[in-house]
Coordinates of C-alpha atoms and ligand atoms in Angstrom, one line a residue:
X41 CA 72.2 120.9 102.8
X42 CA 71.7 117.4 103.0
X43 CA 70.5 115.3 106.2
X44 CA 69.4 111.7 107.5
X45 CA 66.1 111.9 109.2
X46 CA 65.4 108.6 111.2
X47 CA 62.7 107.8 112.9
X48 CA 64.2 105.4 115.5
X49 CA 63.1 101.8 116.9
X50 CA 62.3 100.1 114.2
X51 CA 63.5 96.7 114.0
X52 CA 65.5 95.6 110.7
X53 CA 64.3 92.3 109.1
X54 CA 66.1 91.2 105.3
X55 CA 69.2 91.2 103.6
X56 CA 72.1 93.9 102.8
X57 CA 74.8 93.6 100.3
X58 CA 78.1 94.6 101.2
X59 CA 80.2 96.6 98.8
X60 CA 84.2 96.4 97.6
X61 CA 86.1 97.7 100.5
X62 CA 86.8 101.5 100.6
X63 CA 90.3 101.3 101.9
X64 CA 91.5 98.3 99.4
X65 CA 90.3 99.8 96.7
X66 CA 91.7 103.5 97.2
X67 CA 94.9 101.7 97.3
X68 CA 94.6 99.6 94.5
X69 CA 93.1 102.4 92.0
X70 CA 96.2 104.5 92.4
X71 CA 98.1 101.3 91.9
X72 CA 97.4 100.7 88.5
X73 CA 99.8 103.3 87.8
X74 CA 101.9 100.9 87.9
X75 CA 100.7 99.0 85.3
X76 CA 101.4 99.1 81.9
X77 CA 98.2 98.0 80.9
X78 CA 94.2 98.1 81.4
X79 CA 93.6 96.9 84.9
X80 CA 89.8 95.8 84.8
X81 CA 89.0 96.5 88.7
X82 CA 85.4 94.8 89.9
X83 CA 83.3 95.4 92.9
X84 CA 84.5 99.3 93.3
X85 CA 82.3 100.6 96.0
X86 CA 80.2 103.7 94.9
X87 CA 81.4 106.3 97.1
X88 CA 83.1 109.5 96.9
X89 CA 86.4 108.8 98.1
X90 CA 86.6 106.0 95.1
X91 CA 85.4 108.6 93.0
X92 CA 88.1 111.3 93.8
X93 CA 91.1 109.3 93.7
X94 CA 89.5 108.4 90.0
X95 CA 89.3 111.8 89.4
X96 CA 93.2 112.3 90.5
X97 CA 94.3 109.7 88.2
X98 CA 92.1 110.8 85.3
X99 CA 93.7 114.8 86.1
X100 CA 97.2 112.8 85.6
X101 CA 96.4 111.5 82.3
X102 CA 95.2 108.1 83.2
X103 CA 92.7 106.8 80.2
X104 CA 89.5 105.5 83.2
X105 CA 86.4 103.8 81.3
X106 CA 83.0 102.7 83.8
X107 CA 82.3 98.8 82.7
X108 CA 79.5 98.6 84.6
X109 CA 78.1 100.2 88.2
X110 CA 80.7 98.2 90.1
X111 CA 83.6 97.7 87.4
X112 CA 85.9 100.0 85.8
X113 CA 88.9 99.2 83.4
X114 CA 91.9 101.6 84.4
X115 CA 94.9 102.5 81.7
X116 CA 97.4 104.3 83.1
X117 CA 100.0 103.9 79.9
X118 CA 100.0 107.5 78.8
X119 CA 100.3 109.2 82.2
X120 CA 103.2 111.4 81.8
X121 CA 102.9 113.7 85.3
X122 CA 104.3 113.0 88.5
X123 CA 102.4 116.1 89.8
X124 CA 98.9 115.6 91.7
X125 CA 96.4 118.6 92.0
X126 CA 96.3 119.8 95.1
X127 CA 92.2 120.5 95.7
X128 CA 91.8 116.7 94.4
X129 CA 94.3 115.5 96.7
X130 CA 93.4 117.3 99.8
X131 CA 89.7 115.7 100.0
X132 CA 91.0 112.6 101.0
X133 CA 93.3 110.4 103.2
X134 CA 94.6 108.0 100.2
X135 CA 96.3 110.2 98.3
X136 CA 99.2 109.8 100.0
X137 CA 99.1 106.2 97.8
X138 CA 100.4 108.6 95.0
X139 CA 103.2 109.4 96.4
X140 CA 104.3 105.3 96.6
X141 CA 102.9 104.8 93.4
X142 CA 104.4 107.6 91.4
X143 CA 108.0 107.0 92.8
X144 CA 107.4 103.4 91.9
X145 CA 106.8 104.4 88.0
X146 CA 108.0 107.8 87.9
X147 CA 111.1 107.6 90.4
X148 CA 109.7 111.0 91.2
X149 CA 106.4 112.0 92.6
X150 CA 104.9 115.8 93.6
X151 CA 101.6 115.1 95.7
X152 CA 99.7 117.5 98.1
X153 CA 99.5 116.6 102.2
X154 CA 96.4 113.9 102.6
X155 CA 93.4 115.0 103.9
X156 CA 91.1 112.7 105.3
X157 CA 88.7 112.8 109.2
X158 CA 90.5 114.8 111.8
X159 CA 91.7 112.0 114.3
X160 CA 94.2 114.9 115.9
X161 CA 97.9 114.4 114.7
X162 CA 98.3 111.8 111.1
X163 CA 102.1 112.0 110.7
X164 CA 103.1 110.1 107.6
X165 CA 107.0 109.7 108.9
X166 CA 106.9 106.3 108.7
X167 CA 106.1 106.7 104.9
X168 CA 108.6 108.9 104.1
X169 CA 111.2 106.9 106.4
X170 CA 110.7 104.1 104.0
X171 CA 110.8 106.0 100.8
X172 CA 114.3 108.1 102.0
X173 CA 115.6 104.4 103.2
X174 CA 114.6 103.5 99.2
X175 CA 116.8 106.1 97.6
X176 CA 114.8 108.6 97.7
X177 CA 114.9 112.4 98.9
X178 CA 111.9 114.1 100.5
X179 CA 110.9 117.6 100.9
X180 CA 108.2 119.6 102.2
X181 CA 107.8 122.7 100.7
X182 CA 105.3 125.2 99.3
X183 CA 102.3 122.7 99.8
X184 CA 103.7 119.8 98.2
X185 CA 105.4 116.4 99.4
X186 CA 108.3 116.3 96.8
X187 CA 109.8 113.1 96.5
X188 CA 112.9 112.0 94.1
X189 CA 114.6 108.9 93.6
X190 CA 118.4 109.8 93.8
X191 CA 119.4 107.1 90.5
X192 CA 116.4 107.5 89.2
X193 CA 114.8 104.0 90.4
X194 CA 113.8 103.1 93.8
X195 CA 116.1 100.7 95.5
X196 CA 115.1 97.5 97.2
X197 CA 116.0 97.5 101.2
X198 CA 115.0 96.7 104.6
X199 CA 112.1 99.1 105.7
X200 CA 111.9 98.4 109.7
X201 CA 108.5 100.6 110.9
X202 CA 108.4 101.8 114.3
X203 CA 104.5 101.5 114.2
X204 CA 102.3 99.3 112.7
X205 CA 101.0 101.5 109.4
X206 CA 98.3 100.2 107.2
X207 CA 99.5 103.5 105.1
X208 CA 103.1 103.3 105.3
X209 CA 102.9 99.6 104.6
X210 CA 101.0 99.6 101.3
X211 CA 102.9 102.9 100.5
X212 CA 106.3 101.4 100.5
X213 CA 104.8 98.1 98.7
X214 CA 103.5 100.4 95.9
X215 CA 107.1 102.1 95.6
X216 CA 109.1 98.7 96.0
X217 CA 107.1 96.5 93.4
X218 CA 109.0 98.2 90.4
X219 CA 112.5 98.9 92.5
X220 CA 115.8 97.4 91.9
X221 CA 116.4 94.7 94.3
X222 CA 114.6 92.8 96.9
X223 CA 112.3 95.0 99.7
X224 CA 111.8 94.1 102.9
X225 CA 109.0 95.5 105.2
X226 CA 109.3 94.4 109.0
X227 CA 106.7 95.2 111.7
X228 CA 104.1 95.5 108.5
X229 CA 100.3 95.6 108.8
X230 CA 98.7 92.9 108.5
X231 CA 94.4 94.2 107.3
X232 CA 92.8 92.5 104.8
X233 CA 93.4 95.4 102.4
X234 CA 97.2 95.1 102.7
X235 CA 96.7 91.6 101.4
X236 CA 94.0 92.5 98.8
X237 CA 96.9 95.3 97.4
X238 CA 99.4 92.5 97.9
X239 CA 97.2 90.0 95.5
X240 CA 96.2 93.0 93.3
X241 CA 100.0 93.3 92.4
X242 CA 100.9 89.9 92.0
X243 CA 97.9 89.1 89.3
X244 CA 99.8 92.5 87.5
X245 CA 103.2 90.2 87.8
X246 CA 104.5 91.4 90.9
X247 CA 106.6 89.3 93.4
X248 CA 105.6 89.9 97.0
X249 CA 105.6 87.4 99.9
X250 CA 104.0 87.7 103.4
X251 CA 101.7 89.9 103.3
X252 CA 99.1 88.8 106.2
X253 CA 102.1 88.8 108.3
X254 CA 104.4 91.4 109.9
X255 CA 106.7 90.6 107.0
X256 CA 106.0 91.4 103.7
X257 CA 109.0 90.5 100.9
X258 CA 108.8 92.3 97.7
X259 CA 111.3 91.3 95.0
X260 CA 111.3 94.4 92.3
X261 CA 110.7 93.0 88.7
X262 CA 110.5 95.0 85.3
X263 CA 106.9 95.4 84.4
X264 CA 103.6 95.0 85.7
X265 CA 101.2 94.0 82.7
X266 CA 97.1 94.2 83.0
X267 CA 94.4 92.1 84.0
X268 CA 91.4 91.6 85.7
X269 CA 90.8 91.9 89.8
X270 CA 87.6 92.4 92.1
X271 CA 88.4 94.1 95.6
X272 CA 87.3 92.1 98.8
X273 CA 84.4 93.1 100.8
X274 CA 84.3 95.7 103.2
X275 CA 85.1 94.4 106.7
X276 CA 84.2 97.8 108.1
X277 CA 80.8 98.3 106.1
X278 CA 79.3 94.7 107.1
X279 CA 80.9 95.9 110.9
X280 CA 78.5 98.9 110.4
X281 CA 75.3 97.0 109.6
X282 CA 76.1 94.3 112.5
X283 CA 76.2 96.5 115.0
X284 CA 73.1 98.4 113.3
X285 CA 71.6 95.2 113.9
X286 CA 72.9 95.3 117.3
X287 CA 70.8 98.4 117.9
X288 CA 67.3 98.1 115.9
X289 CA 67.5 94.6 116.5
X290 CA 66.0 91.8 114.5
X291 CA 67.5 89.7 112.1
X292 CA 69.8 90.5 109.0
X293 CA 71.8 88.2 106.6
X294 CA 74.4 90.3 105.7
X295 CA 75.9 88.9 102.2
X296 CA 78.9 89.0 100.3
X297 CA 81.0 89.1 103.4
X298 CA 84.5 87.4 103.9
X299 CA 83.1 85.9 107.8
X300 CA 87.1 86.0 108.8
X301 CA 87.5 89.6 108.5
X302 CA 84.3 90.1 110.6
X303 CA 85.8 87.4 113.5
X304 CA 87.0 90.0 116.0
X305 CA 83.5 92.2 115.4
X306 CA 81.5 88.7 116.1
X307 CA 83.5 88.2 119.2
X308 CA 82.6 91.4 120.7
X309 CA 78.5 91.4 119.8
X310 CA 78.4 87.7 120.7
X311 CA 79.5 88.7 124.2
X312 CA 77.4 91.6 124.3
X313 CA 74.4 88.6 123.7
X314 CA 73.8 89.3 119.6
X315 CA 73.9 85.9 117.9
X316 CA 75.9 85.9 114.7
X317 CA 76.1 82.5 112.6
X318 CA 78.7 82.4 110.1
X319 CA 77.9 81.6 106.5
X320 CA 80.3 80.8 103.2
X321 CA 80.0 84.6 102.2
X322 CA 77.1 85.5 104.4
X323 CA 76.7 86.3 108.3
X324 CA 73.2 86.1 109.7
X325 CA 72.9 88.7 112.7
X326 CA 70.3 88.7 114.9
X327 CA 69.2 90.4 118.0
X328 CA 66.6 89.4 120.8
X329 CA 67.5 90.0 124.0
X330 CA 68.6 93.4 125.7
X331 CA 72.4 94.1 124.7
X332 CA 75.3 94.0 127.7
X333 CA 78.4 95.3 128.4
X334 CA 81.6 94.6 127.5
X335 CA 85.1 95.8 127.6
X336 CA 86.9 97.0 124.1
X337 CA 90.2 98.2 123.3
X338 CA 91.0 99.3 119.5
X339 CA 94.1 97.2 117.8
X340 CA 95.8 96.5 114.3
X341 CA 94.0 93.8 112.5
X342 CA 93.6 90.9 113.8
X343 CA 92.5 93.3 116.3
X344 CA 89.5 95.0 117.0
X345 CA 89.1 97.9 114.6
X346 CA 89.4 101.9 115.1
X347 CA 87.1 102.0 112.5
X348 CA 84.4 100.6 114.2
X349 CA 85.1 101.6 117.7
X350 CA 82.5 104.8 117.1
X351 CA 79.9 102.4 116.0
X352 CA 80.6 100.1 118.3
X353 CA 80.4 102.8 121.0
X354 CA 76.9 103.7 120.1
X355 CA 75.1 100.2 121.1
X356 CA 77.5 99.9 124.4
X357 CA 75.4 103.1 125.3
X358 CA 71.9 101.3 125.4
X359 CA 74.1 97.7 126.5
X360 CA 73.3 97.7 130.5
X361 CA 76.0 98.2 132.7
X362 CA 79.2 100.2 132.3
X363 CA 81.5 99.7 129.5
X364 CA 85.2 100.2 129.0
X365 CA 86.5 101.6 125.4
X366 CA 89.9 102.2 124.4
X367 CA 91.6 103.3 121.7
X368 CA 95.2 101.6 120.7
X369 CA 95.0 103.2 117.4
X370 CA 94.1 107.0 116.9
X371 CA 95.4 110.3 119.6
X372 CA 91.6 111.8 119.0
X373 CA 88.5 109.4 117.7
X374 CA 86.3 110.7 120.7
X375 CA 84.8 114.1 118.9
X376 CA 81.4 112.6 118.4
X377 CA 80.5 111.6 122.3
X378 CA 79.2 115.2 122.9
X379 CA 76.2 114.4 119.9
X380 CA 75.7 111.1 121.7
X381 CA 75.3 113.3 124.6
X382 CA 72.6 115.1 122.9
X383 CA 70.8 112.1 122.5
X384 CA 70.9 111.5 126.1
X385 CA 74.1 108.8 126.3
X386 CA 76.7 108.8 129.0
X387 CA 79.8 108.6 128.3
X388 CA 82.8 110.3 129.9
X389 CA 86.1 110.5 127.8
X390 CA 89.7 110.6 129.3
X391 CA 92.0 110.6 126.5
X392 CA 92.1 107.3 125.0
X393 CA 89.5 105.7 127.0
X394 CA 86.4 106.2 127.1
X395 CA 83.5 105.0 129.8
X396 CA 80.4 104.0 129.0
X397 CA 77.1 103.9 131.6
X398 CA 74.4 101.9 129.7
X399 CA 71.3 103.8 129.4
X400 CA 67.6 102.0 129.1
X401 CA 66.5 104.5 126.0
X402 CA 68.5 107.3 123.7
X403 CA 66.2 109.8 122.4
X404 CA 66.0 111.5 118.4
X405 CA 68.0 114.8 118.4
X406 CA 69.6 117.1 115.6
X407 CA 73.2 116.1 115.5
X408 CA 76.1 116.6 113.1
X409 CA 78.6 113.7 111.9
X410 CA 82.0 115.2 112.2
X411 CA 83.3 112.5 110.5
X412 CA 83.5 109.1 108.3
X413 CA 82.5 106.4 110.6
X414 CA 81.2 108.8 113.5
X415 CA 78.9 109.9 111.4
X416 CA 77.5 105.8 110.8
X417 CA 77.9 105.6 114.5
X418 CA 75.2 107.9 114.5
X419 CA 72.8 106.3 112.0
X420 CA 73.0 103.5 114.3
X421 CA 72.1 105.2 117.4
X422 CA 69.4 106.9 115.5
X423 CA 67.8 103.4 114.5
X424 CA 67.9 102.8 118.2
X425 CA 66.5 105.7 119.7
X426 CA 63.2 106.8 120.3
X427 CA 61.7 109.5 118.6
X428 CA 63.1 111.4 115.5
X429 CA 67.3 111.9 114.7
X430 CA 68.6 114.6 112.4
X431 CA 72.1 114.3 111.2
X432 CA 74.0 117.1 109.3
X433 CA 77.2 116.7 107.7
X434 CA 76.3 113.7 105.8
X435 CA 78.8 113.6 103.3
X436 CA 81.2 112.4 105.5
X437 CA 79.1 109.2 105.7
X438 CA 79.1 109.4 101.8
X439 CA 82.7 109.4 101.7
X440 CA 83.0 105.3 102.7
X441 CA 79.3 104.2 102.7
X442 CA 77.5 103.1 99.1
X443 CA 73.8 104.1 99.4
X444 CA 73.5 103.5 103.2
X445 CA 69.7 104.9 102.8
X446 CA 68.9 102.9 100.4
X447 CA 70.3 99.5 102.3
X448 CA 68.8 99.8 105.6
X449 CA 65.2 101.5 104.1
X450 CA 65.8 97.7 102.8
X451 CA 65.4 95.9 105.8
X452 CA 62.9 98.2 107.3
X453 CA 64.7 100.8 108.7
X454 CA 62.7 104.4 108.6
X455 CA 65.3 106.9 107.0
X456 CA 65.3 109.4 104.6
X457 CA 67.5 112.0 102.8
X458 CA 66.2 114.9 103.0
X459 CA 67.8 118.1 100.6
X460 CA 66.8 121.7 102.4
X461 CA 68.5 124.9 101.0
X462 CA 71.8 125.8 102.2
X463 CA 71.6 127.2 106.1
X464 CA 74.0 129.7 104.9
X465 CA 72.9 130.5 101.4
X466 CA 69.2 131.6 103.3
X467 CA 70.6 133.4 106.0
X468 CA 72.2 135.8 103.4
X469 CA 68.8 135.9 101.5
X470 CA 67.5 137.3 104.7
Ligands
LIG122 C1 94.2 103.8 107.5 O1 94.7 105.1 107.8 C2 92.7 103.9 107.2 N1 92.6 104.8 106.1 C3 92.0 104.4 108.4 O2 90.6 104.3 108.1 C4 92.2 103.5 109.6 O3 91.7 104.1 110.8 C5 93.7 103.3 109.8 O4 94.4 102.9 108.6 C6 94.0 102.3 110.9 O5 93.4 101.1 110.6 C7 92.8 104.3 104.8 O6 93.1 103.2 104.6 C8 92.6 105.3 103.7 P1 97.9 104.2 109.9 P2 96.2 105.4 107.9 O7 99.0 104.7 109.1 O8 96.9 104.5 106.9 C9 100.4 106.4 113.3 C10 88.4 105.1 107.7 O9 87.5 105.4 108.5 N2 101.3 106.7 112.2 O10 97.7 102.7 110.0 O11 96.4 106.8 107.8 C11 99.1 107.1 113.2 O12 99.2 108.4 113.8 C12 89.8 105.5 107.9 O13 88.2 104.3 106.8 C13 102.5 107.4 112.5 O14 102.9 107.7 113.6 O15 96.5 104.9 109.4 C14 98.2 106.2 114.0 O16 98.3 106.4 115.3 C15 89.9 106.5 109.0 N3 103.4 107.6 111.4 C16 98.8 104.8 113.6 O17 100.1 105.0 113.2 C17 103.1 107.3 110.2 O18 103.9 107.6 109.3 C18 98.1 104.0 112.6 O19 97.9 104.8 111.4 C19 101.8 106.6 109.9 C20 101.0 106.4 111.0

């Protein structure tokens, strides 16, 4: 078993580089299936989702050669199957990009249910909506998503969603890009990863308008041909170190950052009383004073995002006074309160909102991360409290962080990874 010990209150002093963002580039990978060609795709974060969906698309024939640490060149001319493995596909949330992908190349597709953090219900309606208004049939059945274009093509249409899907929307982009006809997506997502799919695309010689805005125009064309492409930063990574900033305090300059992305995160800690200057690529983050409350409620981008609303959470419980959080996005993001609790926080959940009495000190405790960005959350309440924090479960954290030990051990931070023998594996020795 692997866990973070952290010895808290520490403040963090230096630099951190910020890595290719997770969910861009677990769109665009499956993507170059598309492409008939090598895709050369830069700044690939390091982190085990990135490395699954590789995985997938190696399984499915694709020819996937490592450049360098960040950089991998991506053929996918020779894949012949339309039918994903099923453990592969069930360890994370993107795999449902197959499904848009494979239609889009195949006209058929055969992909396992996504996986992915338990958030309570993930419907994926609003993808298949869009691939049945496409030409397409869908079933369920025997484990699988099957999914067959009737004439053998997808066909260009108006996709209306009923609710704004960063999924759906880059799902029905990957299966419209090689369709006949024009493809209209209304009520789209707008995150910086639906562009960054968008501009993938169009450097392979796709035609797509709008993305950015809540409609996106894709004109089908014949053939995407290869090229070369590096994946934006990760708005919620450089999120994760400002609010770790937040809670250690000190000051960070956190680089290779796209300082528009990070706008509705800077609102909230500059009213909370963190400074944050703006840089070209860089945001200096810096923390003095005692932190205070504030009032958040969880949007689509330009919103503020789910996936920070657990690390948010975790420096409104040392921010004096009493906080409102609410989340517009997700049924169930609240599972990790009761290991704050441990750690002495007070926070009191009623469905979608959550209440947050500031408290002067949390205290080190053995907690688990139950999942991706909970488990972050809890690094940064571990930086902040006093004494010593355990956390279990880390390789939810490993799923969309690249060497998170490593970058805050960088600017002072006291944690470790620390390998003990499996609980279980010793019980039954005994
Ligand atoms: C993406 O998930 C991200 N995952 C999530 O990040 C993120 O929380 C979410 O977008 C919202 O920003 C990836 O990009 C791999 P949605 P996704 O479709 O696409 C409802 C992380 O920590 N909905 O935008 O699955 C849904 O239930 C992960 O990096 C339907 O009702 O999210 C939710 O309430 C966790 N029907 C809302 O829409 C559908 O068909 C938004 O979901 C699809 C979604």
């Amino acid at each position: 078993m692997t866990k973070y010990v952290i010895h808290g209150g520490k403040p963090l002093f230096g630099e951190i580089e910020i890595s290719g963002a997770k969910n861009a580039a677990v769109a665009i990978i499956p993507a170059a299936l598309l492409v008939d060609g090598v895709c050369r795709i830069e700044n690939i974060p390091q982190i085990s989702d990135v490395t699954s969906i590789l995985n997938i698309l190696q399984e499915l024939g694709a020819d996937v050669r490592t450049v360098n640490r960040t950089t991998v060149d991506v053929d996918c001319s020779h894949v012949r199957n339309a039918k994903v493995p099923e453990e592969l596909a069930r360890k994370i949330r993107a795999s449902y990009y197959l499904i848009g992908a494979l239609l889009g190349r195949f006209g058929c597709a055969e992909v396992p249910p996504p996986g992915g953090c338990d958030f309570g219900g993930r419907p994926i309606d609003q993808h298949i909506k869009g691939f049945v208004a496409m030409g397409a049939d869908v079933e369920v059945g025997g484990g699988y998503i099957h999914a067959k274009a009737k004439s053998g093509r997808m066909q260009g249409t108006q996709v209306y969603l009923d609710i704004v899907s960063v999924g759906a929307t880059m799902n029905i982009m990957l299966a419209a890009v090689l369709a006949e006809g024009m493809t209209i997506i209304e009520n789209a997502a707008k995150e910086p990863h639906v562009v960054d799919l968008a501009n993938f695309l169009n450097s392979m010689g796709a035609d797509i308008m709008g993305a950015g805005t809540d409609v996106i125009k894709i004109r089908g064309v014949a053939r995407l041909t290869g090229g070369t492409y590096s994946i934006i930063p990760d708005q919620i990574e450089a999120g994760t170190y400002m609010a770790a900033v937040a809670a250690a305090g000190g000051e960070v300059l956190i680089r290779n950052v796209i300082p528009k992305h990070l706008e509705c995160i800077t609102a909230k800690l500059l009213e909370m009383g963190v400074e944050v200057e703006e840089r070209d690529d860089a945001v200096l983050v810096r923390r003095c004073a005692p932190l205070t409350r504030t009032n958040i409620k969880t949007l689509p981008y330009p919103g503020f995002p789910t996936d920070m609303q657990p690390q948010i959470a975790a420096i409104l419980c040392i921010a004096a006074g009493t906080s409102v959080l609410t989340e517009g996005v997700w049924d169930n993001r609240y599972r990790y309160v009761d290991e704050f609790r441990r750690m002495g926080a007070q926070v009191q959940v009623d469905g979608k909102i959550a209440v947050i009495e500031g408290v002067k000190q949390l205290t080190g405790a053995r907690i688990r991360a139950c999942d991706l960005r909970a488990g972050a959350a809890m690094v940064i309440a571990g930086l902040a409290a006093h004494g010593v924090t355990e956390i279990g479960c880390v390789h939810h954290i490993e799923r969309g962080y690249e060497d998170i030990v490593r970058k805050l051990s960088g600017v002072g931070a006291d944690v470790r990874v620390v390998v003990t023998p499996d609980e279980e594996k010793q019980a039954q020795v005994g």
